[in-house]
Protein backbone atom coordinates (compact mmCIF):
# COMPACT_ATOMS: atom_id res chain seq x y z
CA MET A 1 175.06 13.83 -50.20
CA SER A 2 178.57 12.47 -50.52
CA CYS A 3 179.81 9.35 -52.39
CA ARG A 4 182.94 7.47 -51.54
CA VAL A 5 184.32 4.65 -53.76
CA ARG A 6 186.48 2.03 -52.15
CA SER A 7 189.55 0.70 -53.94
CA GLY A 8 189.94 -3.03 -54.27
CA THR A 9 188.64 -5.87 -56.40
CA PRO A 10 186.30 -5.23 -59.34
CA LEU A 11 183.49 -6.90 -57.33
CA ASP A 12 183.92 -4.43 -54.49
CA MET A 13 183.91 -1.53 -56.90
CA LEU A 14 180.64 -2.78 -58.43
CA ALA A 15 178.98 -3.03 -55.00
CA ASP A 16 180.00 0.53 -54.15
CA THR A 17 178.58 1.78 -57.43
CA VAL A 18 175.21 0.10 -56.77
CA ALA A 19 175.02 1.64 -53.24
CA VAL A 20 175.74 5.11 -54.61
CA CYS A 21 173.00 4.74 -57.20
CA SER A 22 170.46 3.70 -54.52
CA GLN A 23 171.23 6.73 -52.42
CA VAL A 24 170.78 9.01 -55.41
CA ALA A 25 167.39 7.41 -56.21
CA ARG A 26 166.12 7.84 -52.63
CA GLY A 27 167.15 11.48 -52.63
CA LEU A 28 165.25 12.19 -55.85
CA SER A 29 162.13 10.42 -54.50
CA GLU A 30 162.13 12.52 -51.31
CA LEU A 31 162.30 15.67 -53.37
CA ARG A 32 159.19 14.61 -55.34
CA ASN A 33 157.13 13.10 -52.34
CA PRO A 34 158.12 14.76 -49.05
CA ILE A 35 157.24 12.95 -45.75
CA LEU A 36 154.84 15.09 -43.63
CA SER A 37 153.70 14.82 -40.03
CA VAL A 38 150.01 14.45 -39.09
CA SER A 39 149.79 18.12 -38.16
CA GLU A 40 151.47 19.18 -41.39
CA THR A 41 149.08 16.99 -43.39
CA THR A 42 146.00 18.31 -41.56
CA GLY A 43 147.15 21.91 -41.96
CA TYR A 44 147.78 21.40 -45.68
CA ILE A 45 144.27 20.00 -46.21
CA LYS A 46 142.78 22.86 -44.19
CA ARG A 47 144.53 25.43 -46.39
CA LEU A 48 143.26 23.66 -49.51
CA LEU A 49 139.65 23.79 -48.22
CA GLU A 50 139.85 27.43 -47.17
CA ARG A 51 141.34 28.45 -50.54
CA ASP A 52 138.60 26.67 -52.52
CA GLU A 53 136.16 29.25 -53.88
CA LEU A 54 133.09 27.01 -53.67
CA LEU A 55 133.78 25.78 -50.13
CA SER A 56 134.70 29.21 -48.80
CA GLU A 57 131.11 30.46 -49.22
CA ILE A 58 128.65 27.60 -49.57
CA MET A 59 124.92 27.11 -48.87
CA VAL A 60 123.86 23.65 -47.60
CA ARG A 61 120.33 22.27 -47.16
CA GLY A 62 119.86 19.51 -44.60
CA GLU A 63 118.06 18.27 -41.52
CA VAL A 64 119.31 19.25 -38.06
CA SER A 65 120.44 16.28 -35.95
CA ASN A 66 122.44 15.66 -32.75
CA LEU A 67 121.95 19.26 -31.64
CA ARG A 68 123.99 20.24 -28.54
CA ARG A 69 124.07 23.57 -26.71
CA PRO A 70 126.79 23.75 -24.04
CA SER A 71 127.05 26.60 -21.55
CA SER A 72 129.42 28.45 -23.88
CA GLY A 73 126.47 29.45 -26.06
CA HIS A 74 127.82 27.77 -29.21
CA MET A 75 125.69 25.23 -31.12
CA TYR A 76 127.08 21.92 -32.33
CA PHE A 77 124.96 19.80 -34.67
CA SER A 78 124.94 17.85 -37.91
CA LEU A 79 123.24 18.47 -41.22
CA LYS A 80 122.01 15.26 -42.80
CA ASP A 81 120.13 13.95 -45.77
CA GLU A 82 119.16 10.43 -46.72
CA ARG A 83 122.80 9.41 -47.44
CA ASN A 84 125.38 11.57 -45.64
CA ILE A 85 126.04 13.68 -42.55
CA LEU A 86 127.94 16.99 -42.41
CA PRO A 87 129.18 18.18 -38.95
CA ALA A 88 128.52 21.86 -38.30
CA VAL A 89 129.18 24.48 -35.64
CA CYS A 90 127.45 27.81 -35.10
CA PHE A 91 129.34 30.07 -32.71
CA ARG A 92 127.64 32.13 -30.03
CA GLY A 93 127.57 35.43 -31.93
CA VAL A 94 125.75 33.96 -34.93
CA ALA A 95 123.58 31.64 -32.79
CA GLY A 96 122.29 34.57 -30.75
CA SER A 97 121.23 36.48 -33.87
CA LEU A 98 119.12 33.68 -35.40
CA SER A 99 115.39 34.43 -35.84
CA PHE A 100 114.35 30.90 -34.75
CA GLU A 101 115.38 28.13 -32.39
CA PRO A 102 116.89 25.20 -34.29
CA GLU A 103 115.59 21.77 -33.20
CA ASN A 104 116.35 18.21 -34.08
CA GLY A 105 114.47 17.15 -37.18
CA MET A 106 114.15 20.69 -38.51
CA SER A 107 115.09 21.26 -42.15
CA VAL A 108 117.33 24.32 -42.59
CA VAL A 109 119.51 26.10 -45.12
CA ALA A 110 122.90 26.97 -43.64
CA GLY A 111 125.56 29.15 -45.20
CA GLY A 112 129.25 29.38 -44.32
CA ASN A 113 132.63 27.89 -45.10
CA CYS A 114 134.09 24.41 -44.79
CA THR A 115 137.24 23.90 -42.76
CA ILE A 116 139.18 21.28 -40.84
CA TYR A 117 138.94 20.98 -37.05
CA GLU A 118 142.61 20.14 -36.59
CA PRO A 119 142.52 18.48 -33.11
CA GLN A 120 140.22 15.76 -34.49
CA GLY A 121 141.21 15.92 -38.12
CA SER A 122 137.57 16.15 -39.19
CA TYR A 123 136.02 18.60 -41.58
CA GLN A 124 133.01 20.72 -40.61
CA LEU A 125 130.85 23.59 -41.74
CA ILE A 126 131.31 26.92 -39.92
CA VAL A 127 127.77 28.36 -40.05
CA ARG A 128 127.61 32.12 -40.71
CA PHE A 129 123.94 32.18 -41.70
CA MET A 130 120.94 29.85 -41.21
CA ARG A 131 117.22 29.93 -41.95
CA ARG A 132 114.38 27.42 -41.73
CA ASP A 133 113.54 25.33 -44.76
CA GLY A 134 110.30 23.76 -43.47
CA VAL A 135 109.85 20.83 -41.10
CA GLY A 136 112.24 17.95 -41.57
CA GLU A 137 111.10 14.64 -43.01
CA LEU A 138 111.45 12.72 -39.73
CA ALA A 139 109.60 15.37 -37.76
CA ALA A 140 106.85 15.47 -40.39
CA ALA A 141 106.49 11.68 -40.29
CA TYR A 142 106.37 11.79 -36.49
CA GLN A 143 103.59 14.38 -36.43
CA LYS A 144 101.57 12.57 -39.08
CA LEU A 145 101.71 9.22 -37.27
CA GLN A 146 101.04 10.88 -33.92
CA ALA A 147 97.84 12.47 -35.26
CA LYS A 148 96.73 9.15 -36.77
CA LEU A 149 97.22 7.12 -33.60
CA GLU A 150 95.60 9.78 -31.43
CA GLU A 151 92.55 9.80 -33.68
CA GLU A 152 92.27 6.01 -33.32
CA GLY A 153 92.24 6.32 -29.53
CA LEU A 154 95.64 4.77 -28.76
CA PHE A 155 96.51 7.71 -26.49
CA ALA A 156 93.21 7.76 -24.54
CA GLU A 157 93.78 8.11 -20.80
CA ASP A 158 90.70 6.09 -19.82
CA ARG A 159 92.12 2.91 -21.38
CA LYS A 160 95.41 3.07 -19.50
CA ARG A 161 95.81 0.56 -16.69
CA VAL A 162 96.96 1.11 -13.13
CA LEU A 163 100.45 -0.23 -12.45
CA PRO A 164 100.55 -3.18 -10.01
CA ARG A 165 101.56 -2.01 -6.54
CA PHE A 166 103.55 -5.12 -5.63
CA PRO A 167 104.70 -6.80 -8.88
CA LYS A 168 105.99 -10.35 -8.56
CA ALA A 169 107.89 -10.35 -11.88
CA ILE A 170 109.04 -7.51 -14.19
CA GLY A 171 110.09 -7.81 -17.84
CA LEU A 172 112.85 -5.47 -19.05
CA VAL A 173 112.78 -4.88 -22.82
CA THR A 174 116.11 -3.16 -23.48
CA SER A 175 119.66 -3.74 -24.66
CA SER A 176 121.27 -6.34 -22.40
CA GLY A 177 124.67 -4.63 -22.15
CA SER A 178 123.49 -1.05 -21.83
CA ALA A 179 123.88 1.30 -18.89
CA ALA A 180 120.09 1.64 -18.79
CA ALA A 181 119.71 -2.10 -18.17
CA ARG A 182 122.33 -2.07 -15.41
CA ASP A 183 120.73 0.94 -13.72
CA MET A 184 117.24 -0.59 -13.78
CA ILE A 185 118.41 -3.97 -12.45
CA LEU A 186 120.38 -2.28 -9.66
CA ILE A 187 117.51 0.00 -8.55
CA LEU A 188 114.90 -2.77 -8.72
CA GLY A 189 117.09 -5.05 -6.61
CA GLN A 190 117.76 -2.38 -4.01
CA ARG A 191 114.18 -1.12 -3.68
CA TYR A 192 112.20 -4.37 -3.92
CA PRO A 193 114.26 -7.58 -4.00
CA LEU A 194 111.09 -9.72 -3.88
CA ALA A 195 110.37 -9.01 -7.56
CA ARG A 196 111.85 -11.35 -10.19
CA ILE A 197 113.55 -9.59 -13.13
CA LYS A 198 113.37 -11.06 -16.63
CA LEU A 199 115.76 -9.29 -19.03
CA ILE A 200 114.79 -9.66 -22.69
CA PRO A 201 117.78 -8.60 -24.87
CA THR A 202 116.58 -6.20 -27.55
CA VAL A 203 118.05 -4.11 -30.36
CA VAL A 204 116.91 -0.57 -29.55
CA GLN A 205 118.20 1.44 -32.53
CA GLY A 206 118.97 1.09 -36.21
CA GLU A 207 117.10 -0.59 -39.03
CA THR A 208 116.32 -3.79 -37.07
CA GLY A 209 115.36 -1.95 -33.87
CA ALA A 210 111.61 -1.77 -34.49
CA SER A 211 111.20 -5.46 -35.37
CA SER A 212 113.38 -6.48 -32.41
CA ILE A 213 111.29 -4.40 -30.00
CA VAL A 214 108.05 -5.93 -31.33
CA ARG A 215 109.41 -9.47 -30.85
CA SER A 216 110.64 -8.69 -27.34
CA LEU A 217 107.29 -7.20 -26.32
CA ARG A 218 105.54 -10.35 -27.48
CA VAL A 219 107.99 -12.53 -25.55
CA ALA A 220 107.43 -10.44 -22.43
CA GLY A 221 103.67 -10.59 -22.90
CA SER A 222 103.71 -14.38 -23.05
CA ALA A 223 106.01 -14.68 -20.02
CA ASP A 224 104.80 -14.78 -16.44
CA VAL A 225 105.36 -11.07 -15.67
CA ASP A 226 103.12 -8.45 -14.07
CA LEU A 227 104.77 -5.38 -15.63
CA ILE A 228 106.94 -4.48 -18.66
CA ILE A 229 109.51 -1.68 -18.78
CA LEU A 230 110.40 -0.62 -22.35
CA GLY A 231 113.48 1.57 -22.21
CA ARG A 232 116.85 2.75 -23.38
CA GLY A 233 119.25 5.63 -22.72
CA GLY A 234 119.38 8.95 -24.50
CA GLY A 235 120.39 9.54 -28.09
CA SER A 236 119.67 11.53 -31.22
CA LEU A 237 116.32 11.61 -32.95
CA GLU A 238 117.60 8.96 -35.36
CA ASP A 239 118.78 6.72 -32.51
CA LEU A 240 115.36 6.84 -30.84
CA TRP A 241 113.36 6.62 -34.06
CA CYS A 242 112.49 2.92 -33.73
CA PHE A 243 110.30 3.85 -30.73
CA ASN A 244 108.30 6.07 -33.13
CA GLU A 245 107.53 3.24 -35.53
CA GLU A 246 103.83 2.41 -35.93
CA ALA A 247 104.37 -1.33 -35.38
CA VAL A 248 106.05 -0.67 -32.02
CA ALA A 249 103.31 1.71 -30.86
CA ARG A 250 100.57 -0.78 -31.77
CA GLU A 251 102.39 -3.63 -30.01
CA VAL A 252 102.60 -1.56 -26.82
CA PHE A 253 98.87 -0.84 -27.15
CA ALA A 254 98.10 -4.57 -27.54
CA SER A 255 100.19 -5.70 -24.55
CA ARG A 256 98.21 -7.82 -22.05
CA VAL A 257 100.17 -6.40 -19.10
CA PRO A 258 100.85 -2.75 -18.19
CA VAL A 259 103.84 -1.09 -19.92
CA ILE A 260 106.10 1.73 -18.72
CA SER A 261 107.84 3.66 -21.53
CA ALA A 262 111.27 4.94 -20.44
CA VAL A 263 113.09 6.15 -23.54
CA GLY A 264 115.90 8.70 -23.54
CA HIS A 265 116.05 11.68 -21.21
CA GLU A 266 113.34 13.78 -19.63
CA THR A 267 113.12 16.10 -22.67
CA ASP A 268 112.85 13.22 -25.17
CA TYR A 269 109.35 12.21 -26.25
CA VAL A 270 108.55 9.24 -28.49
CA LEU A 271 105.21 7.74 -29.53
CA THR A 272 105.48 4.84 -27.06
CA ASP A 273 105.37 7.44 -24.25
CA PHE A 274 101.81 8.35 -25.28
CA VAL A 275 100.61 4.77 -25.89
CA ALA A 276 102.10 3.15 -22.78
CA ASP A 277 100.20 2.95 -19.49
CA ALA A 278 102.82 5.19 -17.86
CA ARG A 279 105.77 7.31 -19.01
CA ALA A 280 109.04 7.64 -17.08
CA ALA A 281 111.54 10.44 -17.64
CA THR A 282 114.49 7.99 -17.59
CA PRO A 283 115.02 4.23 -17.20
CA SER A 284 116.10 4.80 -13.58
CA HIS A 285 112.88 6.68 -12.93
CA ALA A 286 110.93 3.78 -14.45
CA ALA A 287 112.52 1.36 -11.98
CA GLU A 288 111.50 3.63 -9.10
CA MET A 289 107.94 3.83 -10.45
CA ALA A 290 107.66 0.08 -10.92
CA VAL A 291 108.25 -1.10 -7.35
CA PRO A 292 107.81 0.25 -3.82
CA ASP A 293 110.69 0.84 -1.44
CA ALA A 294 111.05 -2.19 0.86
CA ASP A 295 112.52 -0.02 3.63
CA GLU A 296 109.52 2.30 3.51
CA LEU A 297 107.17 -0.70 3.58
CA ALA A 298 108.95 -2.08 6.65
CA GLY A 299 108.58 1.26 8.40
CA TYR A 300 104.90 1.40 7.46
CA VAL A 301 104.29 -2.12 8.82
CA GLU A 302 106.08 -1.21 12.03
CA THR A 303 103.89 1.88 12.35
CA LEU A 304 100.78 -0.27 11.86
CA GLN A 305 102.00 -2.68 14.53
CA ASP A 306 102.53 0.17 16.97
CA ARG A 307 99.10 1.57 16.21
CA ALA A 308 97.46 -1.85 16.59
CA SER A 309 99.25 -2.46 19.88
CA GLY A 310 98.26 0.97 21.20
CA LYS A 311 94.67 0.50 20.06
CA LEU A 312 94.45 -2.93 21.69
CA GLN A 313 95.90 -1.59 24.91
CA ALA A 314 93.41 1.29 24.89
CA ILE A 315 90.52 -1.14 24.32
CA MET A 316 91.69 -3.35 27.15
CA GLN A 317 92.00 -0.38 29.47
CA GLU A 318 88.52 0.82 28.53
CA ARG A 319 86.95 -2.63 28.92
CA GLY A 320 88.82 -3.16 32.19
CA ALA A 321 87.51 0.14 33.54
CA ARG A 322 83.98 -0.78 32.51
CA LEU A 323 84.32 -4.20 34.12
CA ARG A 324 85.60 -2.67 37.34
CA GLN A 325 82.74 -0.19 37.29
CA VAL A 326 80.18 -2.96 36.83
CA MET A 327 81.79 -5.11 39.48
CA SER A 328 81.60 -2.17 41.89
CA TYR A 329 77.79 -2.07 41.77
CA PRO A 330 76.33 -2.83 45.26
CA ALA A 331 73.97 -5.40 43.78
CA LEU A 332 76.96 -7.43 42.54
CA GLN A 333 79.11 -6.79 45.57
CA ARG A 334 76.31 -7.83 48.01
CA PRO A 335 73.36 -9.28 46.04
CA GLN A 336 71.65 -10.25 49.32
CA LEU A 337 70.92 -6.53 49.89
CA LEU A 338 68.57 -6.57 46.93
CA VAL A 339 66.84 -9.74 48.22
CA GLU A 340 66.60 -8.42 51.75
CA THR A 341 64.92 -5.24 50.54
CA LYS A 342 62.44 -7.30 48.55
CA LEU A 343 61.81 -9.54 51.58
CA GLN A 344 61.10 -6.51 53.72
CA ARG A 345 58.63 -5.20 51.15
CA LEU A 346 57.05 -8.66 50.99
CA ASP A 347 56.58 -8.70 54.77
CA ASP A 348 54.90 -5.29 54.59
CA ALA A 349 52.65 -6.51 51.80
CA GLN A 350 51.81 -9.68 53.75
CA ARG A 351 50.80 -7.69 56.83
CA ALA A 352 48.71 -5.31 54.76
CA LEU A 353 47.01 -8.22 52.99
CA ALA A 354 46.26 -10.00 56.26
CA ALA A 355 44.77 -6.83 57.70
CA ARG A 356 42.62 -6.22 54.63
CA SER A 357 41.52 -9.88 54.55
CA ALA A 358 40.50 -9.78 58.24
CA GLU A 359 38.62 -6.54 57.68
CA ALA A 360 36.84 -7.97 54.65
CA GLY A 361 35.89 -11.10 56.60
CA LYS A 362 34.58 -9.01 59.44
CA ILE A 363 32.45 -6.91 57.10
CA ARG A 364 31.03 -9.99 55.44
CA ARG A 365 30.20 -11.62 58.76
CA GLU A 366 28.50 -8.46 59.92
CA ARG A 367 26.47 -8.34 56.74
CA LEU A 368 25.56 -12.02 57.12
CA GLU A 369 24.51 -11.52 60.72
CA ALA A 370 22.42 -8.51 59.76
CA ALA A 371 20.72 -10.44 56.99
CA THR A 372 20.06 -13.37 59.31
CA SER A 373 18.57 -11.05 61.88
CA ARG A 374 16.33 -9.48 59.29
CA LEU A 375 15.19 -12.90 58.10
CA ALA A 376 14.55 -14.11 61.62
CA GLY A 377 12.45 -11.09 62.38
CA ILE A 378 10.07 -11.58 59.45
CA ASP A 379 6.54 -12.63 60.48
CA ARG A 380 5.44 -15.18 57.92
CA ARG A 381 1.75 -14.80 58.80
CA ALA A 382 1.95 -11.07 58.33
CA VAL A 383 3.58 -11.60 54.97
CA ARG A 384 0.89 -13.97 53.99
CA ARG A 385 -1.74 -11.44 55.08
CA ARG A 386 -0.13 -8.91 52.72
CA GLY A 387 -0.59 -11.48 49.92
CA TYR A 388 3.09 -12.60 49.54
CA ALA A 389 4.40 -16.11 49.68
CA ILE A 390 7.77 -16.80 51.23
CA ARG A 391 9.91 -19.11 49.25
CA SER A 392 11.69 -21.00 51.87
CA GLU A 393 13.85 -22.78 49.28
CA TYR A 394 15.29 -19.46 48.08
CA VAL A 395 16.13 -18.36 51.58
CA ALA A 396 17.76 -21.68 52.34
CA GLY A 397 19.93 -21.37 49.18
CA LEU A 398 20.97 -17.84 50.03
CA ARG A 399 21.99 -18.90 53.53
CA LYS A 400 24.04 -21.77 52.07
CA ARG A 401 25.92 -19.42 49.68
CA LEU A 402 26.77 -17.06 52.51
CA GLU A 403 28.04 -19.88 54.66
CA GLY A 404 30.14 -21.21 51.75
CA ALA A 405 31.75 -17.79 51.20
CA MET A 406 32.62 -17.52 54.85
CA SER A 407 34.29 -20.94 54.70
CA HIS A 408 36.74 -19.97 51.84
CA PRO A 409 40.43 -20.78 52.84
CA LEU A 410 41.63 -17.28 52.06
CA LEU A 411 39.07 -15.86 54.56
CA GLN A 412 39.72 -18.53 57.13
CA ARG A 413 43.58 -18.39 56.69
CA PRO A 414 44.79 -15.21 54.90
CA GLU A 415 48.42 -16.10 55.64
CA LEU A 416 48.31 -18.54 52.67
CA ILE A 417 48.52 -15.57 50.29
CA ALA A 418 51.69 -14.28 51.96
CA GLY A 419 53.17 -17.78 51.83
CA GLY A 420 52.79 -17.98 48.04
CA LYS A 421 54.42 -14.59 47.63
CA ARG A 422 57.30 -15.70 49.84
CA GLU A 423 57.96 -18.77 47.65
CA ARG A 424 58.05 -16.57 44.54
CA LEU A 425 60.44 -14.16 46.27
CA ASP A 426 62.76 -17.06 47.24
CA HIS A 427 62.86 -18.12 43.58
CA VAL A 428 63.72 -14.58 42.47
CA GLN A 429 66.50 -14.43 45.09
CA GLN A 430 68.06 -17.67 43.80
CA MET A 431 67.97 -16.40 40.18
CA VAL A 432 69.69 -13.13 41.19
CA ARG A 433 72.46 -14.97 42.96
CA LEU A 434 72.95 -17.39 40.04
CA HIS A 435 73.13 -14.65 37.38
CA GLY A 436 75.43 -12.57 39.55
CA ARG A 437 77.92 -15.42 39.78
CA GLN A 438 77.70 -16.17 36.02
CA PHE A 439 78.13 -12.49 35.08
CA GLY A 440 81.24 -12.11 37.23
CA LYS A 441 82.75 -15.35 35.94
CA SER A 442 82.16 -14.44 32.23
CA ASP A 443 83.75 -10.97 32.54
CA ARG A 444 86.68 -12.31 34.52
CA SER A 445 87.34 -14.91 31.76
CA ARG A 446 87.15 -12.24 29.08
CA LEU A 447 89.56 -10.00 30.97
CA GLU A 448 91.99 -12.90 31.35
CA ARG A 449 91.89 -13.56 27.58
CA LEU A 450 92.58 -9.90 26.81
CA ASN A 451 95.52 -9.88 29.26
CA ALA A 452 96.91 -13.02 27.59
CA ARG A 453 96.72 -11.38 24.14
CA LEU A 454 98.45 -8.25 25.42
CA GLU A 455 101.23 -10.30 26.98
CA GLY A 456 101.67 -12.14 23.65
CA LEU A 457 102.43 -8.80 21.92
CA ALA A 458 105.14 -7.87 24.42
CA PRO A 459 108.79 -8.18 23.29
CA GLU A 460 109.47 -10.58 26.19
CA ALA A 461 106.98 -13.04 24.70
CA ALA A 462 108.84 -12.99 21.36
CA LEU A 463 112.11 -13.65 23.25
CA ARG A 464 110.56 -16.65 25.01
CA ARG A 465 109.59 -18.09 21.60
CA GLY A 466 113.24 -18.11 20.50
CA TYR A 467 113.56 -14.69 18.88
CA SER A 468 116.21 -12.16 19.87
CA ILE A 469 116.74 -8.39 19.68
CA VAL A 470 120.04 -7.23 18.12
CA ARG A 471 121.41 -3.74 18.75
CA ARG A 472 124.67 -2.01 17.85
CA THR A 473 126.78 -1.69 20.98
CA GLU A 474 128.10 1.73 19.93
CA ASP A 475 124.76 3.62 19.77
CA GLY A 476 122.15 1.07 20.82
CA SER A 477 120.28 1.27 17.50
CA LEU A 478 118.28 -1.74 16.30
CA VAL A 479 119.83 -3.93 13.61
CA THR A 480 117.08 -4.63 11.04
CA SER A 481 119.25 -5.27 7.95
CA VAL A 482 122.78 -6.30 7.00
CA ARG A 483 123.24 -2.71 5.80
CA CYS A 484 123.08 -1.55 9.42
CA VAL A 485 126.42 -3.18 10.37
CA ALA A 486 129.94 -3.60 9.08
CA ARG A 487 132.76 -5.99 9.84
CA GLY A 488 134.16 -5.43 13.30
CA ASP A 489 131.06 -3.69 14.75
CA GLY A 490 130.10 -4.70 18.28
CA LEU A 491 126.63 -6.17 18.85
CA THR A 492 124.47 -6.75 21.93
CA ILE A 493 122.01 -9.64 21.50
CA ALA A 494 119.08 -9.68 23.97
CA VAL A 495 117.57 -13.10 24.71
CA THR A 496 114.98 -14.16 27.28
CA ASP A 497 117.36 -14.50 30.24
CA GLY A 498 120.07 -11.87 29.50
CA ASP A 499 122.33 -10.22 26.90
CA ILE A 500 125.07 -11.65 24.65
CA SER A 501 127.98 -9.53 23.37
CA ALA A 502 129.35 -10.31 19.90
CA ASP A 503 131.43 -8.82 17.06
CA VAL A 504 130.56 -8.87 13.35
CA GLY A 505 132.96 -11.22 11.57
CA ASP A 506 131.45 -11.08 8.10
CA VAL A 507 128.39 -9.57 6.36
CA LYS A 508 126.58 -11.66 3.76
CA PRO A 509 123.63 -9.94 2.04
CA GLY A 510 120.78 -12.26 1.20
CA GLY A 511 119.77 -13.12 -2.33
């Protein structure tokens, strides 16, 4: 340091003296308090920690939290108590020699030295030794409450309800600005846009998390929703602890609508997972469980339509074949053949009846003549001589009865019997013709109705009602959604009397 005094007025000399004194003071201050860089400061603190006898070989008792195991084989975690957290790292060599598998919530005693991790400027414990110190307080509280709720029946499978297949409204109990909320809303909208989504902003960690979740569940229960999804993303045991609170578990149990618990990742389990009607590995998985896929439903409906159309066509073909078979019967083709056969049989019967009637009349006349001859040849005086009396009245009555029998119309005119049979046969012939015409008319009407229904299912019928069929010009595939096309794609639109070519100017997805 050099000092130069200017010559001049006394005032100038005084100013130079003051400047020299200031420079001297700054130089002395820098010697006492040197200015260090961040790296120099961090390195200095690290050397102080590593030289400290207590911190160079220290034993620490705490609860494992935020445990991570990357592919390198090292373990990164924190040791915590009720007030503070100490970051720790256990390198692969030591981690592989441990006699147990550390877990979140486990109470351990770890030995090692404290140092500074210079890239982050944070201090941490380098673990050289670690043993179990019993189950941690949080894990013990979890197990105790789990056993209590299970004993009360809150986990019973037979009380859990079936999720609605087609929910009209879904309540999301989660943090409004979280990635979990965005993922669930996106998946629900893509899979089943018919469902309304009611987001209920909720605090899902920290001291107020449990009370906030209880309030949100009650709001969702009083709203017009068919299903509730209770969820959040992953985190440490402490971050997820509000989902292990007894008040939250009992509120899920008391919900009037089914609840899906979707907390953390697939390996994370909280008490609401056991109480809820269903458990999802992640919030995204919960959204997939909650609603069906609209595209799959559309394909299923189309399959049902094809099956119904094929079944109807098969029925019509079967009924048509049966109708044609019935209509091919000779009796329906020429019903007069049946009548003519009956008439021929009637003629034969009439001739046989006339012959039998004539023969019967002949026999009766012969018998009458024989009886008359016998009566005429009786000698009344000889009868009287034998002591018998002839009752002329009896003989006269017998003769009258014989004459009456011979005068019966059927014996005098046997053709009357055939005439009555002929009238009955004419009536039967008329009834056959009438029923034949009615049967043919009824089946023809039924066949016409079936043909009309089949024509109504044809695509041409839909085109005549004002609908159209849209295909991509490039590959001819059907356009069933706005996702099937993009701006500039060529389209071919089939209407009832031809095709229309068009280009996609803009795509506007529906709400």
